[in-house]
JSON list of C-alpha atoms in Angstrom, two decimals:
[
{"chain": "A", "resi": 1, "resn": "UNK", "atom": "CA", "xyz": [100.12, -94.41, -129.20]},
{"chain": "A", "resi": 2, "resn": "UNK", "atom": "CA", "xyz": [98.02, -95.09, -126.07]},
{"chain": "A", "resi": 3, "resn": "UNK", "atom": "CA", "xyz": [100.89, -93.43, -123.92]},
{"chain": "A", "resi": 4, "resn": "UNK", "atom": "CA", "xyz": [101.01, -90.40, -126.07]},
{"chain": "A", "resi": 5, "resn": "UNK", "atom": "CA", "xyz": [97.20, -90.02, -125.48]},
{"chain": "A", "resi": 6, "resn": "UNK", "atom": "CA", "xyz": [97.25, -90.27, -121.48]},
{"chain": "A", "resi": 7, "resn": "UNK", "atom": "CA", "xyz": [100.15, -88.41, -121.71]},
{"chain": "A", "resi": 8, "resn": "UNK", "atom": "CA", "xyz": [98.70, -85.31, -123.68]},
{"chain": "A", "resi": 9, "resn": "UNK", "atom": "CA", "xyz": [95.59, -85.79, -121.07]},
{"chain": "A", "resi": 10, "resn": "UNK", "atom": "CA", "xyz": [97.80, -85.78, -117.86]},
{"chain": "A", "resi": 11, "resn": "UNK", "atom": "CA", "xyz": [100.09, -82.65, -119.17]},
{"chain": "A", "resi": 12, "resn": "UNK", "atom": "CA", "xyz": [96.80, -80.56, -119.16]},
{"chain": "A", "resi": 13, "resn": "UNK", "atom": "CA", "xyz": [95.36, -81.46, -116.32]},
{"chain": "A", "resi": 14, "resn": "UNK", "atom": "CA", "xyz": [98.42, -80.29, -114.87]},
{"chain": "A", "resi": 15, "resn": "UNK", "atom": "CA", "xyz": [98.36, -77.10, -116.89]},
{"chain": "A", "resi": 16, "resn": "UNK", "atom": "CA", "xyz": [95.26, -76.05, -115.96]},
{"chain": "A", "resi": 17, "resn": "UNK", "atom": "CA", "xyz": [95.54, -76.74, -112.23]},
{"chain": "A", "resi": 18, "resn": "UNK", "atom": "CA", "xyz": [99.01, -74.96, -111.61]},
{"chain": "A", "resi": 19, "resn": "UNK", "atom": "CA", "xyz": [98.89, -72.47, -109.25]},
{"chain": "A", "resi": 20, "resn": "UNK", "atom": "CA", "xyz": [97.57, -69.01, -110.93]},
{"chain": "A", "resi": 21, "resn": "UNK", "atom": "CA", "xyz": [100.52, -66.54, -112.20]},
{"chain": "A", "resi": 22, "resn": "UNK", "atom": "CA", "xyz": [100.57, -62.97, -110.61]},
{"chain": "A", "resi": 23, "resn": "UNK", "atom": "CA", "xyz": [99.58, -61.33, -114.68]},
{"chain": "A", "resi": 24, "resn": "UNK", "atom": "CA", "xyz": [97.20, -64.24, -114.25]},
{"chain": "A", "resi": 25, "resn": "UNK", "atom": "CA", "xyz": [95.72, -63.35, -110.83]},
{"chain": "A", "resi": 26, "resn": "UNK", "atom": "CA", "xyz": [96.01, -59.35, -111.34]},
{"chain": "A", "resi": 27, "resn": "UNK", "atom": "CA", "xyz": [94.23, -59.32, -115.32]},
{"chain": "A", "resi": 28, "resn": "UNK", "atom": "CA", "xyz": [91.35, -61.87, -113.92]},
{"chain": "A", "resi": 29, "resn": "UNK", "atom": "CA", "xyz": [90.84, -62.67, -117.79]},
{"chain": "A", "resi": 30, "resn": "UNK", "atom": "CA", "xyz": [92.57, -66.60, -117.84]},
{"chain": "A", "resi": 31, "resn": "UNK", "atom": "CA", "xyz": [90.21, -69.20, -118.78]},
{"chain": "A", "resi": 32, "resn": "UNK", "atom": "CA", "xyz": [92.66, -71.55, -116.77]},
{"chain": "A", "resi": 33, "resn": "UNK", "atom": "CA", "xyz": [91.03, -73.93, -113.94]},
{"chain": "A", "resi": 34, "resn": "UNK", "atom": "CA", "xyz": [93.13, -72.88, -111.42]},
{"chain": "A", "resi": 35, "resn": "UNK", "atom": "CA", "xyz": [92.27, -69.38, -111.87]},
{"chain": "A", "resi": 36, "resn": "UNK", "atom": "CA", "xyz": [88.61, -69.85, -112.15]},
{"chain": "A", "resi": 37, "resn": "UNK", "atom": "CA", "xyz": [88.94, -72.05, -108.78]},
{"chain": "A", "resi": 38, "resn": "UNK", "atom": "CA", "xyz": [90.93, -68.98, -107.46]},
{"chain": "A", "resi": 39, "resn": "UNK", "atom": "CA", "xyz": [88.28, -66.39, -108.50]},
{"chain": "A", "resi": 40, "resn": "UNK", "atom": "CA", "xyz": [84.86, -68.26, -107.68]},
{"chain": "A", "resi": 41, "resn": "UNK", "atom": "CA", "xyz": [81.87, -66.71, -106.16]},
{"chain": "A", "resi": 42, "resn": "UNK", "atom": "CA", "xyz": [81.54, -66.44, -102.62]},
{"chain": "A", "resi": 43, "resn": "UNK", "atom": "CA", "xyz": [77.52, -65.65, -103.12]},
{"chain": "A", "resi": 44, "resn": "UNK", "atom": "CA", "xyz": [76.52, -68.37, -105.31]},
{"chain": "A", "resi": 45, "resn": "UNK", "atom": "CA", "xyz": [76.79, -67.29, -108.31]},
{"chain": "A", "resi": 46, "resn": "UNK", "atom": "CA", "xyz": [79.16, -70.42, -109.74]},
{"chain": "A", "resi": 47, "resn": "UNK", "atom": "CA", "xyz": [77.35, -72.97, -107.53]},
{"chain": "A", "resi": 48, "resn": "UNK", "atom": "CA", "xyz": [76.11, -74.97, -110.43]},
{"chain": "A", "resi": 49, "resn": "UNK", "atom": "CA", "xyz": [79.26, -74.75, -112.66]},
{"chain": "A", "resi": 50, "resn": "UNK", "atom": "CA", "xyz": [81.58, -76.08, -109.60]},
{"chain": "A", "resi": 51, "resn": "UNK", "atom": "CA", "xyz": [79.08, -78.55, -108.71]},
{"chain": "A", "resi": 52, "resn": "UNK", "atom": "CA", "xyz": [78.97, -79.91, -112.07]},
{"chain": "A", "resi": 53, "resn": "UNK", "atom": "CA", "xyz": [82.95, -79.92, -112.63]},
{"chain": "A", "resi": 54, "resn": "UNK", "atom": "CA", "xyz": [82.88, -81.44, -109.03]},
{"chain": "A", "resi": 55, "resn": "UNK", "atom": "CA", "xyz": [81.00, -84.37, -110.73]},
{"chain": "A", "resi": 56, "resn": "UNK", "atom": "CA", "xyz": [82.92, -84.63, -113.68]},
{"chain": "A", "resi": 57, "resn": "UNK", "atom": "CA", "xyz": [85.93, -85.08, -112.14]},
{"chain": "A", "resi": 58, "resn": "UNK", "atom": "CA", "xyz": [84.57, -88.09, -109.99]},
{"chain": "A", "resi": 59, "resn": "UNK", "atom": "CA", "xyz": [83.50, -89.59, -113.39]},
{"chain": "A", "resi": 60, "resn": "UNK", "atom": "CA", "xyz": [87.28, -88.35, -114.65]},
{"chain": "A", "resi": 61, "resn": "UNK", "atom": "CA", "xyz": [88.78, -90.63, -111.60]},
{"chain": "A", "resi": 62, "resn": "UNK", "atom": "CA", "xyz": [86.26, -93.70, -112.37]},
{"chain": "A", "resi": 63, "resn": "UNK", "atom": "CA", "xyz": [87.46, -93.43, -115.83]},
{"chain": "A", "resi": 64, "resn": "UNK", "atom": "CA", "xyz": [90.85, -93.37, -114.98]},
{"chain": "A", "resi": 65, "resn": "UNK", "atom": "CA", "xyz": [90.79, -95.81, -112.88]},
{"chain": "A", "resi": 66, "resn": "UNK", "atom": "CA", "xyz": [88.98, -98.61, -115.46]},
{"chain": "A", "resi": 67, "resn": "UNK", "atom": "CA", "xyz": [91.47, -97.59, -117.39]},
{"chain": "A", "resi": 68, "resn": "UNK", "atom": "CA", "xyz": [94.68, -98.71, -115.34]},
{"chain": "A", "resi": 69, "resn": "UNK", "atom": "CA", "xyz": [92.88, -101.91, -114.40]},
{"chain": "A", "resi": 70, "resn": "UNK", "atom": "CA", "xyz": [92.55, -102.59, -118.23]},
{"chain": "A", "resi": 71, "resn": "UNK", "atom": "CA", "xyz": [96.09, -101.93, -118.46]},
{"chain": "A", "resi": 72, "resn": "UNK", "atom": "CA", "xyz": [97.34, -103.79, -116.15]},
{"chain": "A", "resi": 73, "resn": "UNK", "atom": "CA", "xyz": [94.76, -106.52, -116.78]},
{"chain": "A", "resi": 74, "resn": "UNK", "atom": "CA", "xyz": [96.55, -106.79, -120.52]},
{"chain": "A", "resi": 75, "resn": "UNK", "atom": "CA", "xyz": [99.96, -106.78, -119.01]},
{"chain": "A", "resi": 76, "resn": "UNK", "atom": "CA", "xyz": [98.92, -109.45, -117.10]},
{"chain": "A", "resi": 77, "resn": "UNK", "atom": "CA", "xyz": [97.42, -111.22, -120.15]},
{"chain": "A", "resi": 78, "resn": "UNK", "atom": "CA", "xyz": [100.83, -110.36, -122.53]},
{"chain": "A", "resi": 79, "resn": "UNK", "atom": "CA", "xyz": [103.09, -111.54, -119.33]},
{"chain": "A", "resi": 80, "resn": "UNK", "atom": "CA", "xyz": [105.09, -108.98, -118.52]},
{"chain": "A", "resi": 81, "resn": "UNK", "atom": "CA", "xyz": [104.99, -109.87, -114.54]},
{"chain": "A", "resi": 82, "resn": "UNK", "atom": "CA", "xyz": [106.64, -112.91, -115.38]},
{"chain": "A", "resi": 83, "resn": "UNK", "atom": "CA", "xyz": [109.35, -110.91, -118.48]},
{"chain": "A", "resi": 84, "resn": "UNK", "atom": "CA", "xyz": [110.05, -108.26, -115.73]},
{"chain": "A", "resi": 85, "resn": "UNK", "atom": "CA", "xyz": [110.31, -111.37, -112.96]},
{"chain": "A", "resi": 86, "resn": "UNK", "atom": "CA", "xyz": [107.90, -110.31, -110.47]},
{"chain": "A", "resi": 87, "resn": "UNK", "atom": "CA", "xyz": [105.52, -112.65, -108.44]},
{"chain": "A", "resi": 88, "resn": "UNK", "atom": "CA", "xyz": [102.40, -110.82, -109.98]},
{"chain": "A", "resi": 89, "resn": "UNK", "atom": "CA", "xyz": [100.43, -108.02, -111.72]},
{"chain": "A", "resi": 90, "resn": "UNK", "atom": "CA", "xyz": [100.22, -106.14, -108.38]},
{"chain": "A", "resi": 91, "resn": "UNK", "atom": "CA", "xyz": [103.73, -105.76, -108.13]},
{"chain": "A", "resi": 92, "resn": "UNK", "atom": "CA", "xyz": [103.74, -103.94, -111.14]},
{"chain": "A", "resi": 93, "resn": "UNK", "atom": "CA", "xyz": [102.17, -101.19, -109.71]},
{"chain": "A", "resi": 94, "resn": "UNK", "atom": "CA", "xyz": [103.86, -101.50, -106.21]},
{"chain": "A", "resi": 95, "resn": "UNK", "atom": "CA", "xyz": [107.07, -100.64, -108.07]},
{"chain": "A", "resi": 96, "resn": "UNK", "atom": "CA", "xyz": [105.90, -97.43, -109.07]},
{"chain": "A", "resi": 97, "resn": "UNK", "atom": "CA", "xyz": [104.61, -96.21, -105.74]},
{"chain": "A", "resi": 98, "resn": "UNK", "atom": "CA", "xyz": [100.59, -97.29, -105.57]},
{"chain": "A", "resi": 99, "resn": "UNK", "atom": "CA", "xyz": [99.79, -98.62, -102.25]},
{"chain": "A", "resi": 100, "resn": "UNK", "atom": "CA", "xyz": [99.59, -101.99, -101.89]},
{"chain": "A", "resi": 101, "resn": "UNK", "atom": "CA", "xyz": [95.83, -102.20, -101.09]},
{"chain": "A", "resi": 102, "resn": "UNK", "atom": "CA", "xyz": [94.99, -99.87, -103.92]},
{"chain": "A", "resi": 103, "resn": "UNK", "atom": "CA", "xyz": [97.06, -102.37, -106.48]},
{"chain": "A", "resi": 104, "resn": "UNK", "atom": "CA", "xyz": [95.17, -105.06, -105.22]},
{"chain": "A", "resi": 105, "resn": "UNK", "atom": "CA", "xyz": [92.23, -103.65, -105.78]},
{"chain": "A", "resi": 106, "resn": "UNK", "atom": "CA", "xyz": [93.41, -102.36, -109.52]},
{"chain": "A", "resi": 107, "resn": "UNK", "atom": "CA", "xyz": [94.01, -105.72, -109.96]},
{"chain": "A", "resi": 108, "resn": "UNK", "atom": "CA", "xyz": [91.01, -107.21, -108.80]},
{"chain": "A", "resi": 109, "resn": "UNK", "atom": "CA", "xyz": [88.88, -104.75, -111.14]},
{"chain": "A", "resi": 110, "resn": "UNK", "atom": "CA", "xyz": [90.80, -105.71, -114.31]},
{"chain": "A", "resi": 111, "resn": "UNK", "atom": "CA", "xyz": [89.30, -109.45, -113.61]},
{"chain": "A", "resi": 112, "resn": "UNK", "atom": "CA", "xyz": [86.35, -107.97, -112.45]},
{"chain": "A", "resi": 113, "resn": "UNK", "atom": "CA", "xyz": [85.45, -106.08, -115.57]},
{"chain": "A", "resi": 114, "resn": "UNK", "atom": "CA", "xyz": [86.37, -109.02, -117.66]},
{"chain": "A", "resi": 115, "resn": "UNK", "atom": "CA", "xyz": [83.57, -111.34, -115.75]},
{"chain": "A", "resi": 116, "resn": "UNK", "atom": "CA", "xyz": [80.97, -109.21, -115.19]},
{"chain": "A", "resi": 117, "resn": "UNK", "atom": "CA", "xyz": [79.48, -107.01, -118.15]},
{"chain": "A", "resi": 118, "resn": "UNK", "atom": "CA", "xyz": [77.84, -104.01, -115.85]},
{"chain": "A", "resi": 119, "resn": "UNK", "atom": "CA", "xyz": [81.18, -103.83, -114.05]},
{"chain": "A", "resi": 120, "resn": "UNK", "atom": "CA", "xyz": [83.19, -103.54, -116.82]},
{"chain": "A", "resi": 121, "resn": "UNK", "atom": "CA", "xyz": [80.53, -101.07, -118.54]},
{"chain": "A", "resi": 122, "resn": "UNK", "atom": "CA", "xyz": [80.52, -98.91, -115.52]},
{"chain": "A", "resi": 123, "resn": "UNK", "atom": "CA", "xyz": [83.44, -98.59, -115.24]},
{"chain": "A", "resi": 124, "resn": "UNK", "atom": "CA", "xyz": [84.48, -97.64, -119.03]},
{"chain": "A", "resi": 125, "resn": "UNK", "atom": "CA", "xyz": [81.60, -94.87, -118.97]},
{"chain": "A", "resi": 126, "resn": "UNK", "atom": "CA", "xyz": [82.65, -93.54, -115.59]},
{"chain": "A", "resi": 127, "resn": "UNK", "atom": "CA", "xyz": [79.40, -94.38, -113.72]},
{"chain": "A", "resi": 128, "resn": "UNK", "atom": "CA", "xyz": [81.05, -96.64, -111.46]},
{"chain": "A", "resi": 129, "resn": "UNK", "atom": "CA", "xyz": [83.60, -95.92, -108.91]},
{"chain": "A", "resi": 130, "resn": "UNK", "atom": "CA", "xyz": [86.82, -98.85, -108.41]},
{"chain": "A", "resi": 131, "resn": "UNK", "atom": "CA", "xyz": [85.78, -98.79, -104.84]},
{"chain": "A", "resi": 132, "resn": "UNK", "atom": "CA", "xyz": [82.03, -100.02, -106.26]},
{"chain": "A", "resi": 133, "resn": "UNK", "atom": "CA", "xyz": [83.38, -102.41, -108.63]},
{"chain": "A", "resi": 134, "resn": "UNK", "atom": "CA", "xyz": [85.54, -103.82, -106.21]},
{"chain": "A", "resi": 135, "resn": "UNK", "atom": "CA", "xyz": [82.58, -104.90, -103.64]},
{"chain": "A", "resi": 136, "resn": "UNK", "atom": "CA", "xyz": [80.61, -106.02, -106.51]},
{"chain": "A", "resi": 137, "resn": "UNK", "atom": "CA", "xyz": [83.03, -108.52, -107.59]},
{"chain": "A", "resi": 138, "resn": "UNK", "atom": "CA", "xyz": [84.52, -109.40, -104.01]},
{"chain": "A", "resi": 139, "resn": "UNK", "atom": "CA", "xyz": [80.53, -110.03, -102.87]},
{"chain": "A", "resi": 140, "resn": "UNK", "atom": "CA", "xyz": [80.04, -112.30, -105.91]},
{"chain": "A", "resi": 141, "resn": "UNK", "atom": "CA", "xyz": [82.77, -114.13, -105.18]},
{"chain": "A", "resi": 142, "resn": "UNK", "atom": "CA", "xyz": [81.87, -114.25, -101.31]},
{"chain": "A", "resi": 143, "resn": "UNK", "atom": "CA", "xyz": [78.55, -115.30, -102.27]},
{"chain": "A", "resi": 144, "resn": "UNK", "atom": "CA", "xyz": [79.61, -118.29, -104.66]},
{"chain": "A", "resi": 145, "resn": "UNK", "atom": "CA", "xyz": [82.23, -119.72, -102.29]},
{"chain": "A", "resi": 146, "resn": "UNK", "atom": "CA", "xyz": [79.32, -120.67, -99.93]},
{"chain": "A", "resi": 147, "resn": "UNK", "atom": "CA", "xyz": [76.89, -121.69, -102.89]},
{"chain": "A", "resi": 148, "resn": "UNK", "atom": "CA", "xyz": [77.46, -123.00, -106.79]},
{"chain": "A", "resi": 149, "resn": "UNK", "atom": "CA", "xyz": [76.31, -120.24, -109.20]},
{"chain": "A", "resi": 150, "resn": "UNK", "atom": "CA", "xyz": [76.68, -120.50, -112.64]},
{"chain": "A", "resi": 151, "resn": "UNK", "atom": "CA", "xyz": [77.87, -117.77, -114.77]},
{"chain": "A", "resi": 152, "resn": "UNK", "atom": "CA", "xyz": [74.30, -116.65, -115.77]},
{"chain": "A", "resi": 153, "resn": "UNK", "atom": "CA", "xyz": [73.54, -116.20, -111.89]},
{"chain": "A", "resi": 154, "resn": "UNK", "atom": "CA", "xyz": [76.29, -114.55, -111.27]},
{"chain": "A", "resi": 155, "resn": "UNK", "atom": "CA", "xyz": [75.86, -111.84, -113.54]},
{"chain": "A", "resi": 156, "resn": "UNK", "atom": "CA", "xyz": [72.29, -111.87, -112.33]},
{"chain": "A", "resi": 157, "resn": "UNK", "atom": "CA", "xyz": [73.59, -110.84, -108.95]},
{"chain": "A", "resi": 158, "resn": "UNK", "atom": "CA", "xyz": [76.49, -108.54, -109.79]},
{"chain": "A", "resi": 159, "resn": "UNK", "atom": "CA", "xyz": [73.57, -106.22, -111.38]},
{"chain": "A", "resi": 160, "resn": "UNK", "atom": "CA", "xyz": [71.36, -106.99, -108.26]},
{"chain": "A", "resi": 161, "resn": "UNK", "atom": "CA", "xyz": [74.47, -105.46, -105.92]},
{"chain": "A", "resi": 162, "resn": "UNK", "atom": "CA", "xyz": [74.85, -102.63, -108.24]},
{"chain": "A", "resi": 163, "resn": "UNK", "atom": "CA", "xyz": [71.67, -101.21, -107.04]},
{"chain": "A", "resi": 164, "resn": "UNK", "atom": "CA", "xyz": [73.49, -100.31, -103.79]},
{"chain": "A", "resi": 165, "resn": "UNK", "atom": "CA", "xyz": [75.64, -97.19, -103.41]},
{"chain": "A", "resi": 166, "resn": "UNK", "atom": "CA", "xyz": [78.39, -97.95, -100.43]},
{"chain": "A", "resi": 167, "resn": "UNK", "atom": "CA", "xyz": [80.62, -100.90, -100.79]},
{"chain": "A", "resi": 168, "resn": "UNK", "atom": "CA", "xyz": [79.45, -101.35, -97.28]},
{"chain": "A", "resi": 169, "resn": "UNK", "atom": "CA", "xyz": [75.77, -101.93, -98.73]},
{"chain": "A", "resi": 170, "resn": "UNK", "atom": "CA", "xyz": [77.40, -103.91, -101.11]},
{"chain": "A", "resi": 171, "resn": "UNK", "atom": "CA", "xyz": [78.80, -106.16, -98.80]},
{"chain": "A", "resi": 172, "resn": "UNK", "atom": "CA", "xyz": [75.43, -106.47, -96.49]},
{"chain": "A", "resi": 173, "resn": "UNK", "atom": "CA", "xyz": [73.47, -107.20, -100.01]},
{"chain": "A", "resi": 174, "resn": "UNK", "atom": "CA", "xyz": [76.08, -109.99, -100.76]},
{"chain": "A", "resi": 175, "resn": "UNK", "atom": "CA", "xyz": [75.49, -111.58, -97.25]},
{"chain": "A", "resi": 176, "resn": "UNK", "atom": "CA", "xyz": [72.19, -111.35, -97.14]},
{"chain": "A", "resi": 177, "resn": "UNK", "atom": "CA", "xyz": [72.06, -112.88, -100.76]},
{"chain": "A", "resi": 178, "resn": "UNK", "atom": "CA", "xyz": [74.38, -115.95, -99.98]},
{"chain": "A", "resi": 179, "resn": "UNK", "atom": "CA", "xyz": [72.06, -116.67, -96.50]},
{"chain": "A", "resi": 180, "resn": "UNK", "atom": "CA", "xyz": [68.95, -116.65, -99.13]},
{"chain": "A", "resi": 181, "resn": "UNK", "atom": "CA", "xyz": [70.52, -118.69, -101.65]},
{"chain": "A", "resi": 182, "resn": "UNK", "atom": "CA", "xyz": [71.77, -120.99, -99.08]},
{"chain": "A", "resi": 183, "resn": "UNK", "atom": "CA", "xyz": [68.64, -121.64, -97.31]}
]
């Protein structure tokens, strides 16, 4: 059921961002993506609307992304690493051509979302990038390997490093947190 879903999703996307026919291109009148992107305004004129689709496209990938980190999350969870005799979740994903750093990271998230509630909400409504969710988790985990936090603290600071918008500030914010909390 799920499959049939992403699949309907993923077939148009990739309908409406083939390359524009020549009836296409010469009648101007498809309501297509592709031929939209092919015809914008070079005076301003669709400034807002590509701006906007710019945006929701970002949020598209965020979602996207939550998504695979749920799914492989579960298949983690139902053991199919182990049924399909690989080492771990991440391989699943190596197997099918995502870069080893990315499936790490995947992988990470899928834990992450389950442990922390604003991760895992951000990243199911789009409003939080993998890359984001990532540091958050990684910097919470930083910051309780060099002091004991219980779970309540720890979700107290995974919504304290949300505030920041570069995993880089992230990273500073989780540093500077564990040298305050260690002191």
């Amino acid at each position: 059921m799920f499959t049939s879903i992403v699949r309907e999703l993923t077939d148009r996307i990739v309908d409406e961002l083939a390359p524009p026919t020549a009836t296409e291109t010469d009648s101007g009148q498809s309501s297509r993506l592709a031929c939209l992107l092919a015809s914008a305004s070079k005076v301003g004129t669709d400034d807002t609307e590509i701006l906007s689709a710019i945006v929701e496209v970002a949020r598209a990938r965020n979602v996207l992304d939550a998504a695979q980190a749920q799914l492989v999350r579960t298949a983690e969870r139902a053991g199919i690493p182990f049924r399909k005799h690989l080492r771990s979740a991440k391989m699943l994903l190596t197997e099918i051509g995502v870069p080893p750093a990315v499936a790490d990271r995947i992988v990470r998230n899928g834990h992450h979302a389950e442990r922390f509630a604003n991760v895992g909400r951000g990243m199911r409504d789009g409003s939080m990038s993998a890359e984001i969710a990532d540091a958050i988790g990684v910097g919470v985990a930083t910051v309780a390997n060099r002091v004991p936090l219980d779970p309540d603290e720890q979700q107290r600071l995974a919504r304290k490093l949300a505030l920041n918008t570069t995993p880089a500030e992230v990273k500073v914010a989780a540093k500077q947190a564990a040298i305050a909390l260690a002191a």
